[in-house]
């Protein structure tokens, strides 16, 4: 019977100075990397902890030096939910973010597919125009757009001036989807066409299943943008409290002479919670979609 002997451990006397230096350097690098990781984690976590603790304080404690609530005011969240109009702001925000995301994806995907897979005269110029639209600040067109929606169509005091334009595509979404679709091999599309699929059927049956990570990334970007949008609702819906969104409704917790910071922080957490949950469950598709968009130009 053959016995396999373990290699004897090196004695301290046989370890060379160069090996000791290498081990010491590796240990210092490990400590430095993990210290930076812990510092970065604290940098992003501590503000959230501060908001959480403040949301559980009384009004008199919120601006004091106390870091721990005493007593813990869990009733603050019920007071926020009982605020007149808060549930309406939730409904409006879900409508704006949900419907806007669906419209953006549905309208941007065919344009991105055409720019990625079709060969036509002026394709490069069209792509340059899309990129140019990404560089155009929204403040440049806010006045003519407001005059059109508010004066011509009489839609001021509603969220429709923010939702309807999403049905006509978004430059950033088109560009991001186009970059992802270029990573899909043309052989799959050619095989679908050989089997008799038209362009629309090829898009729905072949391209969309393969482009789920890219679509998820675009959907999350658009959802986060709409959920946190403050500028748009301020322009179009400020005159009608029934059309306010959560981001704009938070202003109601700030008074001219006094601000209930504990209730403001509780409302802020309630606004943040859906976004955090959505990203937590969809982060894999989100990261994969964003990563693969830069594989091929």
PDB file of C-alpha atoms in Angstrom:
ATOM      1  CA  UNK A   1       0.000   0.000   0.000  1.00  0.00           C
ATOM      2  CA  UNK A   2       1.367   3.361  -1.061  1.00  0.00           C
ATOM      3  CA  UNK A   3       1.425   6.082   1.503  1.00  0.00           C
ATOM      4  CA  UNK A   4       1.264   9.694   0.317  1.00  0.00           C
ATOM      5  CA  UNK A   5       3.221  11.822   2.718  1.00  0.00           C
ATOM      6  CA  UNK A   6       2.277  15.451   3.149  1.00  0.00           C
ATOM      7  CA  UNK A   7       4.937  17.976   2.352  1.00  0.00           C
ATOM      8  CA  UNK A   8       6.517  19.067   5.638  1.00  0.00           C
ATOM      9  CA  UNK A   9       5.906  22.667   6.607  1.00  0.00           C
ATOM     10  CA  UNK A  10       8.784  24.999   6.179  1.00  0.00           C
ATOM     11  CA  UNK A  11      10.573  25.855   9.361  1.00  0.00           C
ATOM     12  CA  UNK A  12      11.144  29.500  10.192  1.00  0.00           C
ATOM     13  CA  UNK A  13      14.837  28.968   9.570  1.00  0.00           C
ATOM     14  CA  UNK A  14      14.276  27.915   5.951  1.00  0.00           C
ATOM     15  CA  UNK A  15      12.075  30.929   5.036  1.00  0.00           C
ATOM     16  CA  UNK A  16      14.132  33.383   3.056  1.00  0.00           C
ATOM     17  CA  UNK A  17      14.008  37.142   3.667  1.00  0.00           C
ATOM     18  CA  UNK A  18      12.480  37.618   0.227  1.00  0.00           C
ATOM     19  CA  UNK A  19       9.614  35.266   1.123  1.00  0.00           C
ATOM     20  CA  UNK A  20       9.011  37.107   4.379  1.00  0.00           C
ATOM     21  CA  UNK A  21       8.896  40.412   2.515  1.00  0.00           C
ATOM     22  CA  UNK A  22       6.442  39.001  -0.033  1.00  0.00           C
ATOM     23  CA  UNK A  23       4.149  37.663   2.691  1.00  0.00           C
ATOM     24  CA  UNK A  24       4.290  40.938   4.606  1.00  0.00           C
ATOM     25  CA  UNK A  25       3.480  42.866   1.440  1.00  0.00           C
ATOM     26  CA  UNK A  26       0.557  40.564   0.642  1.00  0.00           C
ATOM     27  CA  UNK A  27      -0.798  41.001   4.170  1.00  0.00           C
ATOM     28  CA  UNK A  28      -0.523  44.786   3.966  1.00  0.00           C
ATOM     29  CA  UNK A  29      -2.261  44.804   0.587  1.00  0.00           C
ATOM     30  CA  UNK A  30      -5.063  42.645   1.991  1.00  0.00           C
ATOM     31  CA  UNK A  31      -5.505  45.015   4.943  1.00  0.00           C
ATOM     32  CA  UNK A  32      -5.425  48.096   2.706  1.00  0.00           C
ATOM     33  CA  UNK A  33      -7.991  46.722   0.218  1.00  0.00           C
ATOM     34  CA  UNK A  34     -10.408  45.583   2.910  1.00  0.00           C
ATOM     35  CA  UNK A  35     -10.001  48.835   4.839  1.00  0.00           C
ATOM     36  CA  UNK A  36     -10.946  50.794   1.732  1.00  0.00           C
ATOM     37  CA  UNK A  37     -13.922  48.471   1.200  1.00  0.00           C
ATOM     38  CA  UNK A  38     -15.135  48.992   4.764  1.00  0.00           C
ATOM     39  CA  UNK A  39     -14.657  52.775   4.467  1.00  0.00           C
ATOM     40  CA  UNK A  40     -16.617  52.865   1.202  1.00  0.00           C
ATOM     41  CA  UNK A  41     -19.400  50.764   2.706  1.00  0.00           C
ATOM     42  CA  UNK A  42     -19.646  53.109   5.698  1.00  0.00           C
ATOM     43  CA  UNK A  43     -19.606  56.134   3.396  1.00  0.00           C
ATOM     44  CA  UNK A  44     -22.727  54.896   1.591  1.00  0.00           C
ATOM     45  CA  UNK A  45     -24.433  53.268   4.583  1.00  0.00           C
ATOM     46  CA  UNK A  46     -24.134  55.873   7.336  1.00  0.00           C
ATOM     47  CA  UNK A  47     -26.398  58.494   5.646  1.00  0.00           C
ATOM     48  CA  UNK A  48     -29.110  55.855   5.301  1.00  0.00           C
ATOM     49  CA  UNK A  49     -28.685  54.878   8.959  1.00  0.00           C
ATOM     50  CA  UNK A  50     -28.927  58.551   9.935  1.00  0.00           C
ATOM     51  CA  UNK A  51     -32.177  58.956   7.986  1.00  0.00           C
ATOM     52  CA  UNK A  52     -33.582  55.781   9.553  1.00  0.00           C
ATOM     53  CA  UNK A  53     -32.735  56.821  13.113  1.00  0.00           C
ATOM     54  CA  UNK A  54     -34.050  60.357  12.593  1.00  0.00           C
ATOM     55  CA  UNK A  55     -37.322  58.989  11.231  1.00  0.00           C
ATOM     56  CA  UNK A  56     -37.859  57.188  14.540  1.00  0.00           C
ATOM     57  CA  UNK A  57     -37.251  60.228  16.756  1.00  0.00           C
ATOM     58  CA  UNK A  58     -39.672  62.726  18.191  1.00  0.00           C
ATOM     59  CA  UNK A  59     -39.824  66.212  16.727  1.00  0.00           C
ATOM     60  CA  UNK A  60     -37.777  67.665  19.592  1.00  0.00           C
ATOM     61  CA  UNK A  61     -35.082  64.998  19.234  1.00  0.00           C
ATOM     62  CA  UNK A  62     -34.642  65.309  15.460  1.00  0.00           C
ATOM     63  CA  UNK A  63     -32.290  68.310  15.632  1.00  0.00           C
ATOM     64  CA  UNK A  64     -30.626  67.371  18.919  1.00  0.00           C
ATOM     65  CA  UNK A  65     -27.256  65.686  19.439  1.00  0.00           C
ATOM     66  CA  UNK A  66     -28.918  62.397  20.305  1.00  0.00           C
ATOM     67  CA  UNK A  67     -28.085  59.674  17.797  1.00  0.00           C
ATOM     68  CA  UNK A  68     -30.384  57.006  19.218  1.00  0.00           C
ATOM     69  CA  UNK A  69     -34.162  57.600  19.430  1.00  0.00           C
ATOM     70  CA  UNK A  70     -35.513  57.685  22.955  1.00  0.00           C
ATOM     71  CA  UNK A  71     -38.240  56.537  22.821  1.00  0.00           C
ATOM     72  CA  UNK A  72     -38.556  54.896  19.411  1.00  0.00           C
ATOM     73  CA  UNK A  73     -41.385  56.671  17.548  1.00  0.00           C
ATOM     74  CA  UNK A  74     -42.681  53.964  15.191  1.00  0.00           C
ATOM     75  CA  UNK A  75     -45.886  55.959  15.000  1.00  0.00           C
ATOM     76  CA  UNK A  76     -44.151  58.429  12.676  1.00  0.00           C
ATOM     77  CA  UNK A  77     -44.721  56.149   9.702  1.00  0.00           C
ATOM     78  CA  UNK A  78     -48.430  55.899  10.418  1.00  0.00           C
ATOM     79  CA  UNK A  79     -48.614  59.699  10.650  1.00  0.00           C
ATOM     80  CA  UNK A  80     -46.937  59.988   7.266  1.00  0.00           C
ATOM     81  CA  UNK A  81     -49.319  57.496   5.666  1.00  0.00           C
ATOM     82  CA  UNK A  82     -52.248  59.383   7.192  1.00  0.00           C
ATOM     83  CA  UNK A  83     -51.073  62.655   5.662  1.00  0.00           C
ATOM     84  CA  UNK A  84     -53.817  63.978   3.340  1.00  0.00           C
ATOM     85  CA  UNK A  85     -52.893  63.177  -0.239  1.00  0.00           C
ATOM     86  CA  UNK A  86     -49.961  60.844   0.505  1.00  0.00           C
ATOM     87  CA  UNK A  87     -51.643  57.762  -0.982  1.00  0.00           C
ATOM     88  CA  UNK A  88     -52.685  59.853  -3.974  1.00  0.00           C
ATOM     89  CA  UNK A  89     -49.042  60.803  -4.497  1.00  0.00           C
ATOM     90  CA  UNK A  90     -48.209  57.092  -4.419  1.00  0.00           C
ATOM     91  CA  UNK A  91     -50.808  56.363  -7.081  1.00  0.00           C
ATOM     92  CA  UNK A  92     -49.618  59.221  -9.282  1.00  0.00           C
ATOM     93  CA  UNK A  93     -45.985  58.171  -8.951  1.00  0.00           C
ATOM     94  CA  UNK A  94     -46.783  54.558  -9.836  1.00  0.00           C
ATOM     95  CA  UNK A  95     -48.734  55.743 -12.872  1.00  0.00           C
ATOM     96  CA  UNK A  96     -45.959  58.070 -13.988  1.00  0.00           C
ATOM     97  CA  UNK A  97     -43.100  55.620 -13.396  1.00  0.00           C
ATOM     98  CA  UNK A  98     -44.882  52.424 -14.442  1.00  0.00           C
ATOM     99  CA  UNK A  99     -46.677  53.626 -17.569  1.00  0.00           C
ATOM    100  CA  UNK A 100     -43.755  55.817 -18.573  1.00  0.00           C
ATOM    101  CA  UNK A 101     -41.341  52.899 -18.331  1.00  0.00           C
ATOM    102  CA  UNK A 102     -43.533  50.633 -20.457  1.00  0.00           C
ATOM    103  CA  UNK A 103     -44.005  53.325 -23.114  1.00  0.00           C
ATOM    104  CA  UNK A 104     -40.297  54.116 -23.211  1.00  0.00           C
ATOM    105  CA  UNK A 105     -39.237  50.486 -23.675  1.00  0.00           C
ATOM    106  CA  UNK A 106     -41.917  49.704 -26.266  1.00  0.00           C
ATOM    107  CA  UNK A 107     -41.137  52.797 -28.338  1.00  0.00           C
ATOM    108  CA  UNK A 108     -37.335  52.711 -28.029  1.00  0.00           C
ATOM    109  CA  UNK A 109     -36.759  49.024 -28.774  1.00  0.00           C
ATOM    110  CA  UNK A 110     -37.801  49.050 -32.475  1.00  0.00           C
ATOM    111  CA  UNK A 111     -35.692  52.158 -33.130  1.00  0.00           C
ATOM    112  CA  UNK A 112     -32.683  50.590 -31.429  1.00  0.00           C
ATOM    113  CA  UNK A 113     -33.210  47.364 -33.404  1.00  0.00           C
ATOM    114  CA  UNK A 114     -33.252  49.275 -36.675  1.00  0.00           C
ATOM    115  CA  UNK A 115     -30.099  51.210 -35.808  1.00  0.00           C
ATOM    116  CA  UNK A 116     -28.296  48.043 -34.714  1.00  0.00           C
ATOM    117  CA  UNK A 117     -29.279  45.543 -37.414  1.00  0.00           C
ATOM    118  CA  UNK A 118     -30.612  47.388 -40.457  1.00  0.00           C
ATOM    119  CA  UNK A 119     -28.370  48.725 -43.216  1.00  0.00           C
ATOM    120  CA  UNK A 120     -29.780  51.902 -44.719  1.00  0.00           C
ATOM    121  CA  UNK A 121     -28.513  55.199 -46.016  1.00  0.00           C
ATOM    122  CA  UNK A 122     -28.127  57.772 -43.252  1.00  0.00           C
ATOM    123  CA  UNK A 123     -27.884  55.274 -40.399  1.00  0.00           C
ATOM    124  CA  UNK A 124     -24.718  56.835 -38.997  1.00  0.00           C
ATOM    125  CA  UNK A 125     -26.242  60.297 -39.244  1.00  0.00           C
ATOM    126  CA  UNK A 126     -29.355  59.088 -37.426  1.00  0.00           C
ATOM    127  CA  UNK A 127     -27.228  57.619 -34.648  1.00  0.00           C
ATOM    128  CA  UNK A 128     -25.355  60.913 -34.350  1.00  0.00           C
ATOM    129  CA  UNK A 129     -28.670  62.755 -34.021  1.00  0.00           C
ATOM    130  CA  UNK A 130     -29.730  60.364 -31.242  1.00  0.00           C
ATOM    131  CA  UNK A 131     -26.461  61.011 -29.394  1.00  0.00           C
ATOM    132  CA  UNK A 132     -26.912  64.753 -29.930  1.00  0.00           C
ATOM    133  CA  UNK A 133     -30.329  64.581 -28.296  1.00  0.00           C
ATOM    134  CA  UNK A 134     -28.705  62.979 -25.248  1.00  0.00           C
ATOM    135  CA  UNK A 135     -26.470  66.046 -24.919  1.00  0.00           C
ATOM    136  CA  UNK A 136     -29.354  68.519 -25.120  1.00  0.00           C
ATOM    137  CA  UNK A 137     -30.226  69.830 -21.618  1.00  0.00           C
ATOM    138  CA  UNK A 138     -33.966  69.540 -20.864  1.00  0.00           C
ATOM    139  CA  UNK A 139     -33.995  73.127 -19.598  1.00  0.00           C
ATOM    140  CA  UNK A 140     -33.404  74.317 -23.161  1.00  0.00           C
ATOM    141  CA  UNK A 141     -36.784  73.067 -24.387  1.00  0.00           C
ATOM    142  CA  UNK A 142     -38.832  73.428 -21.195  1.00  0.00           C
ATOM    143  CA  UNK A 143     -40.429  76.763 -22.186  1.00  0.00           C
ATOM    144  CA  UNK A 144     -41.629  75.759 -25.691  1.00  0.00           C
ATOM    145  CA  UNK A 145     -42.749  72.377 -24.389  1.00  0.00           C
ATOM    146  CA  UNK A 146     -44.698  73.989 -21.570  1.00  0.00           C
ATOM    147  CA  UNK A 147     -46.368  76.423 -23.960  1.00  0.00           C
ATOM    148  CA  UNK A 148     -47.343  73.509 -26.199  1.00  0.00           C
ATOM    149  CA  UNK A 149     -48.751  71.246 -23.481  1.00  0.00           C
ATOM    150  CA  UNK A 150     -50.246  73.905 -21.230  1.00  0.00           C
ATOM    151  CA  UNK A 151     -51.463  76.513 -23.704  1.00  0.00           C
ATOM    152  CA  UNK A 152     -52.199  74.523 -26.830  1.00  0.00           C
ATOM    153  CA  UNK A 153     -53.431  71.236 -25.334  1.00  0.00           C
ATOM    154  CA  UNK A 154     -54.548  72.567 -21.927  1.00  0.00           C
ATOM    155  CA  UNK A 155     -52.918  69.702 -20.007  1.00  0.00           C
ATOM    156  CA  UNK A 156     -51.338  71.725 -17.216  1.00  0.00           C
ATOM    157  CA  UNK A 157     -52.094  70.410 -13.753  1.00  0.00           C
ATOM    158  CA  UNK A 158     -51.699  66.790 -14.933  1.00  0.00           C
ATOM    159  CA  UNK A 159     -48.879  64.331 -15.468  1.00  0.00           C
ATOM    160  CA  UNK A 160     -49.786  63.600 -19.082  1.00  0.00           C
ATOM    161  CA  UNK A 161     -47.261  66.110 -20.494  1.00  0.00           C
ATOM    162  CA  UNK A 162     -44.604  63.948 -18.859  1.00  0.00           C
ATOM    163  CA  UNK A 163     -46.057  60.542 -19.802  1.00  0.00           C
ATOM    164  CA  UNK A 164     -47.154  61.053 -23.424  1.00  0.00           C
ATOM    165  CA  UNK A 165     -43.690  62.031 -24.782  1.00  0.00           C
ATOM    166  CA  UNK A 166     -42.335  58.705 -23.539  1.00  0.00           C
ATOM    167  CA  UNK A 167     -44.445  56.973 -26.178  1.00  0.00           C
ATOM    168  CA  UNK A 168     -42.129  58.487 -28.815  1.00  0.00           C
ATOM    169  CA  UNK A 169     -38.884  57.040 -27.524  1.00  0.00           C
ATOM    170  CA  UNK A 170     -36.018  58.310 -25.441  1.00  0.00           C
ATOM    171  CA  UNK A 171     -32.559  59.085 -26.823  1.00  0.00           C
ATOM    172  CA  UNK A 172     -30.665  57.518 -23.939  1.00  0.00           C
ATOM    173  CA  UNK A 173     -32.812  54.373 -23.998  1.00  0.00           C
ATOM    174  CA  UNK A 174     -32.421  54.035 -27.774  1.00  0.00           C
ATOM    175  CA  UNK A 175     -28.653  54.377 -27.534  1.00  0.00           C
ATOM    176  CA  UNK A 176     -28.329  51.932 -24.635  1.00  0.00           C
ATOM    177  CA  UNK A 177     -30.520  49.322 -26.339  1.00  0.00           C
ATOM    178  CA  UNK A 178     -28.729  49.789 -29.639  1.00  0.00           C
ATOM    179  CA  UNK A 179     -25.384  49.136 -27.968  1.00  0.00           C
ATOM    180  CA  UNK A 180     -26.734  45.951 -26.407  1.00  0.00           C
ATOM    181  CA  UNK A 181     -28.396  44.688 -29.600  1.00  0.00           C
ATOM    182  CA  UNK A 182     -25.112  44.925 -31.496  1.00  0.00           C
ATOM    183  CA  UNK A 183     -23.811  42.122 -29.260  1.00  0.00           C
ATOM    184  CA  UNK A 184     -26.478  39.716 -30.589  1.00  0.00           C
ATOM    185  CA  UNK A 185     -25.008  37.658 -33.469  1.00  0.00           C
ATOM    186  CA  UNK A 186     -26.641  38.291 -36.829  1.00  0.00           C
ATOM    187  CA  UNK A 187     -26.772  34.536 -37.461  1.00  0.00           C
ATOM    188  CA  UNK A 188     -29.761  34.180 -35.130  1.00  0.00           C
ATOM    189  CA  UNK A 189     -31.669  36.883 -36.978  1.00  0.00           C
ATOM    190  CA  UNK A 190     -30.751  35.440 -40.387  1.00  0.00           C
ATOM    191  CA  UNK A 191     -31.903  31.973 -39.279  1.00  0.00           C
ATOM    192  CA  UNK A 192     -35.253  33.389 -38.149  1.00  0.00           C
ATOM    193  CA  UNK A 193     -35.733  35.095 -41.520  1.00  0.00           C
ATOM    194  CA  UNK A 194     -34.886  31.857 -43.344  1.00  0.00           C
ATOM    195  CA  UNK A 195     -37.654  30.182 -41.328  1.00  0.00           C
ATOM    196  CA  UNK A 196     -40.082  32.759 -42.678  1.00  0.00           C
ATOM    197  CA  UNK A 197     -40.189  35.297 -39.847  1.00  0.00           C
ATOM    198  CA  UNK A 198     -40.737  38.912 -40.742  1.00  0.00           C
ATOM    199  CA  UNK A 199     -38.942  41.767 -39.051  1.00  0.00           C
ATOM    200  CA  UNK A 200     -41.589  42.245 -36.356  1.00  0.00           C
ATOM    201  CA  UNK A 201     -41.794  38.541 -35.556  1.00  0.00           C
ATOM    202  CA  UNK A 202     -38.001  38.286 -35.509  1.00  0.00           C
ATOM    203  CA  UNK A 203     -37.865  41.174 -33.079  1.00  0.00           C
ATOM    204  CA  UNK A 204     -40.483  39.682 -30.756  1.00  0.00           C
ATOM    205  CA  UNK A 205     -39.510  35.989 -30.963  1.00  0.00           C
ATOM    206  CA  UNK A 206     -35.712  36.164 -31.284  1.00  0.00           C
ATOM    207  CA  UNK A 207     -34.313  39.557 -30.322  1.00  0.00           C
ATOM    208  CA  UNK A 208     -36.448  40.370 -27.276  1.00  0.00           C
ATOM    209  CA  UNK A 209     -35.709  37.079 -25.403  1.00  0.00           C
ATOM    210  CA  UNK A 210     -31.992  37.539 -26.028  1.00  0.00           C
ATOM    211  CA  UNK A 211     -32.063  41.205 -25.078  1.00  0.00           C
ATOM    212  CA  UNK A 212     -33.757  40.821 -21.690  1.00  0.00           C
ATOM    213  CA  UNK A 213     -30.746  42.116 -19.694  1.00  0.00           C
ATOM    214  CA  UNK A 214     -30.513  45.232 -21.857  1.00  0.00           C
ATOM    215  CA  UNK A 215     -34.260  45.812 -21.693  1.00  0.00           C
ATOM    216  CA  UNK A 216     -34.160  45.364 -17.909  1.00  0.00           C
ATOM    217  CA  UNK A 217     -31.375  47.932 -17.614  1.00  0.00           C
ATOM    218  CA  UNK A 218     -33.260  50.481 -19.713  1.00  0.00           C
ATOM    219  CA  UNK A 219     -36.493  49.832 -17.807  1.00  0.00           C
ATOM    220  CA  UNK A 220     -34.774  50.317 -14.456  1.00  0.00           C
ATOM    221  CA  UNK A 221     -33.058  53.504 -15.570  1.00  0.00           C
ATOM    222  CA  UNK A 222     -36.358  54.937 -16.765  1.00  0.00           C
ATOM    223  CA  UNK A 223     -38.272  53.770 -13.690  1.00  0.00           C
ATOM    224  CA  UNK A 224     -35.731  55.320 -11.323  1.00  0.00           C
ATOM    225  CA  UNK A 225     -35.730  58.560 -13.297  1.00  0.00           C
ATOM    226  CA  UNK A 226     -39.517  58.874 -13.278  1.00  0.00           C
ATOM    227  CA  UNK A 227     -39.853  57.813  -9.634  1.00  0.00           C
ATOM    228  CA  UNK A 228     -37.356  60.448  -8.469  1.00  0.00           C
ATOM    229  CA  UNK A 229     -38.309  63.168 -10.955  1.00  0.00           C
ATOM    230  CA  UNK A 230     -38.937  66.481  -9.225  1.00  0.00           C
ATOM    231  CA  UNK A 231     -38.423  68.975 -12.034  1.00  0.00           C
ATOM    232  CA  UNK A 232     -41.170  67.672 -14.330  1.00  0.00           C
ATOM    233  CA  UNK A 233     -43.998  67.495 -11.766  1.00  0.00           C
ATOM    234  CA  UNK A 234     -42.985  70.912 -10.457  1.00  0.00           C
ATOM    235  CA  UNK A 235     -43.422  72.407 -13.934  1.00  0.00           C
ATOM    236  CA  UNK A 236     -46.687  70.753 -14.947  1.00  0.00           C
ATOM    237  CA  UNK A 237     -48.465  69.528 -11.786  1.00  0.00           C
ATOM    238  CA  UNK A 238     -47.602  72.067  -9.083  1.00  0.00           C
ATOM    239  CA  UNK A 239     -50.924  73.897  -9.426  1.00  0.00           C
ATOM    240  CA  UNK A 240     -52.947  70.722  -8.793  1.00  0.00           C
ATOM    241  CA  UNK A 241     -52.212  68.837  -5.523  1.00  0.00           C
ATOM    242  CA  UNK A 242     -54.220  65.899  -6.857  1.00  0.00           C
ATOM    243  CA  UNK A 243     -51.532  65.339  -9.518  1.00  0.00           C
ATOM    244  CA  UNK A 244     -48.490  65.603  -7.259  1.00  0.00           C
ATOM    245  CA  UNK A 245     -45.926  62.800  -7.133  1.00  0.00           C
ATOM    246  CA  UNK A 246     -44.059  61.569  -4.072  1.00  0.00           C
ATOM    247  CA  UNK A 247     -40.890  63.507  -4.854  1.00  0.00           C
ATOM    248  CA  UNK A 248     -42.815  66.770  -5.140  1.00  0.00           C
ATOM    249  CA  UNK A 249     -45.206  65.954  -2.294  1.00  0.00           C
ATOM    250  CA  UNK A 250     -42.297  65.753   0.150  1.00  0.00           C
ATOM    251  CA  UNK A 251     -42.186  69.537  -0.011  1.00  0.00           C
ATOM    252  CA  UNK A 252     -45.436  69.649   1.945  1.00  0.00           C
ATOM    253  CA  UNK A 253     -43.565  68.429   5.043  1.00  0.00           C
ATOM    254  CA  UNK A 254     -41.517  71.623   5.016  1.00  0.00           C
ATOM    255  CA  UNK A 255     -43.225  74.684   6.461  1.00  0.00           C
ATOM    256  CA  UNK A 256     -42.297  78.351   6.256  1.00  0.00           C
ATOM    257  CA  UNK A 257     -41.267  78.526   9.914  1.00  0.00           C
ATOM    258  CA  UNK A 258     -40.858  74.903  10.981  1.00  0.00           C
ATOM    259  CA  UNK A 259     -39.962  71.563   9.418  1.00  0.00           C
ATOM    260  CA  UNK A 260     -40.891  68.219  10.962  1.00  0.00           C
ATOM    261  CA  UNK A 261     -37.610  66.504  10.165  1.00  0.00           C
ATOM    262  CA  UNK A 262     -38.659  63.228  11.763  1.00  0.00           C
ATOM    263  CA  UNK A 263     -41.726  62.990   9.522  1.00  0.00           C
ATOM    264  CA  UNK A 264     -39.727  64.201   6.524  1.00  0.00           C
ATOM    265  CA  UNK A 265     -37.181  61.418   7.034  1.00  0.00           C
ATOM    266  CA  UNK A 266     -39.939  58.831   7.526  1.00  0.00           C
ATOM    267  CA  UNK A 267     -41.598  59.948   4.287  1.00  0.00           C
ATOM    268  CA  UNK A 268     -38.226  59.861   2.540  1.00  0.00           C
ATOM    269  CA  UNK A 269     -37.710  56.234   3.560  1.00  0.00           C
ATOM    270  CA  UNK A 270     -41.174  55.309   2.324  1.00  0.00           C
ATOM    271  CA  UNK A 271     -40.334  56.929  -1.013  1.00  0.00           C
ATOM    272  CA  UNK A 272     -36.969  55.155  -1.213  1.00  0.00           C
ATOM    273  CA  UNK A 273     -38.234  51.702  -0.248  1.00  0.00           C
ATOM    274  CA  UNK A 274     -39.782  50.662  -3.620  1.00  0.00           C
ATOM    275  CA  UNK A 275     -36.685  51.759  -5.538  1.00  0.00           C
ATOM    276  CA  UNK A 276     -34.394  49.823  -3.208  1.00  0.00           C
ATOM    277  CA  UNK A 277     -36.569  46.697  -3.466  1.00  0.00           C
ATOM    278  CA  UNK A 278     -36.763  46.895  -7.264  1.00  0.00           C
ATOM    279  CA  UNK A 279     -33.002  47.253  -7.600  1.00  0.00           C
ATOM    280  CA  UNK A 280     -32.369  44.481  -5.042  1.00  0.00           C
ATOM    281  CA  UNK A 281     -34.400  41.927  -6.998  1.00  0.00           C
ATOM    282  CA  UNK A 282     -33.307  43.103 -10.467  1.00  0.00           C
ATOM    283  CA  UNK A 283     -29.667  44.004  -9.837  1.00  0.00           C
ATOM    284  CA  UNK A 284     -28.295  40.933 -11.650  1.00  0.00           C
ATOM    285  CA  UNK A 285     -30.111  41.752 -14.896  1.00  0.00           C
ATOM    286  CA  UNK A 286     -29.340  45.441 -14.430  1.00  0.00           C
ATOM    287  CA  UNK A 287     -25.590  44.948 -14.003  1.00  0.00           C
ATOM    288  CA  UNK A 288     -25.425  42.409 -16.844  1.00  0.00           C
ATOM    289  CA  UNK A 289     -27.337  44.720 -19.182  1.00  0.00           C
ATOM    290  CA  UNK A 290     -25.173  47.750 -18.416  1.00  0.00           C
ATOM    291  CA  UNK A 291     -21.947  45.707 -18.713  1.00  0.00           C
ATOM    292  CA  UNK A 292     -22.740  44.151 -22.068  1.00  0.00           C
ATOM    293  CA  UNK A 293     -23.772  47.451 -23.684  1.00  0.00           C
ATOM    294  CA  UNK A 294     -20.124  48.407 -24.016  1.00  0.00           C
ATOM    295  CA  UNK A 295     -18.843  45.127 -25.505  1.00  0.00           C
ATOM    296  CA  UNK A 296     -19.298  46.156 -29.110  1.00  0.00           C
ATOM    297  CA  UNK A 297     -19.673  49.574 -30.695  1.00  0.00           C
TER     298      UNK A 297
END
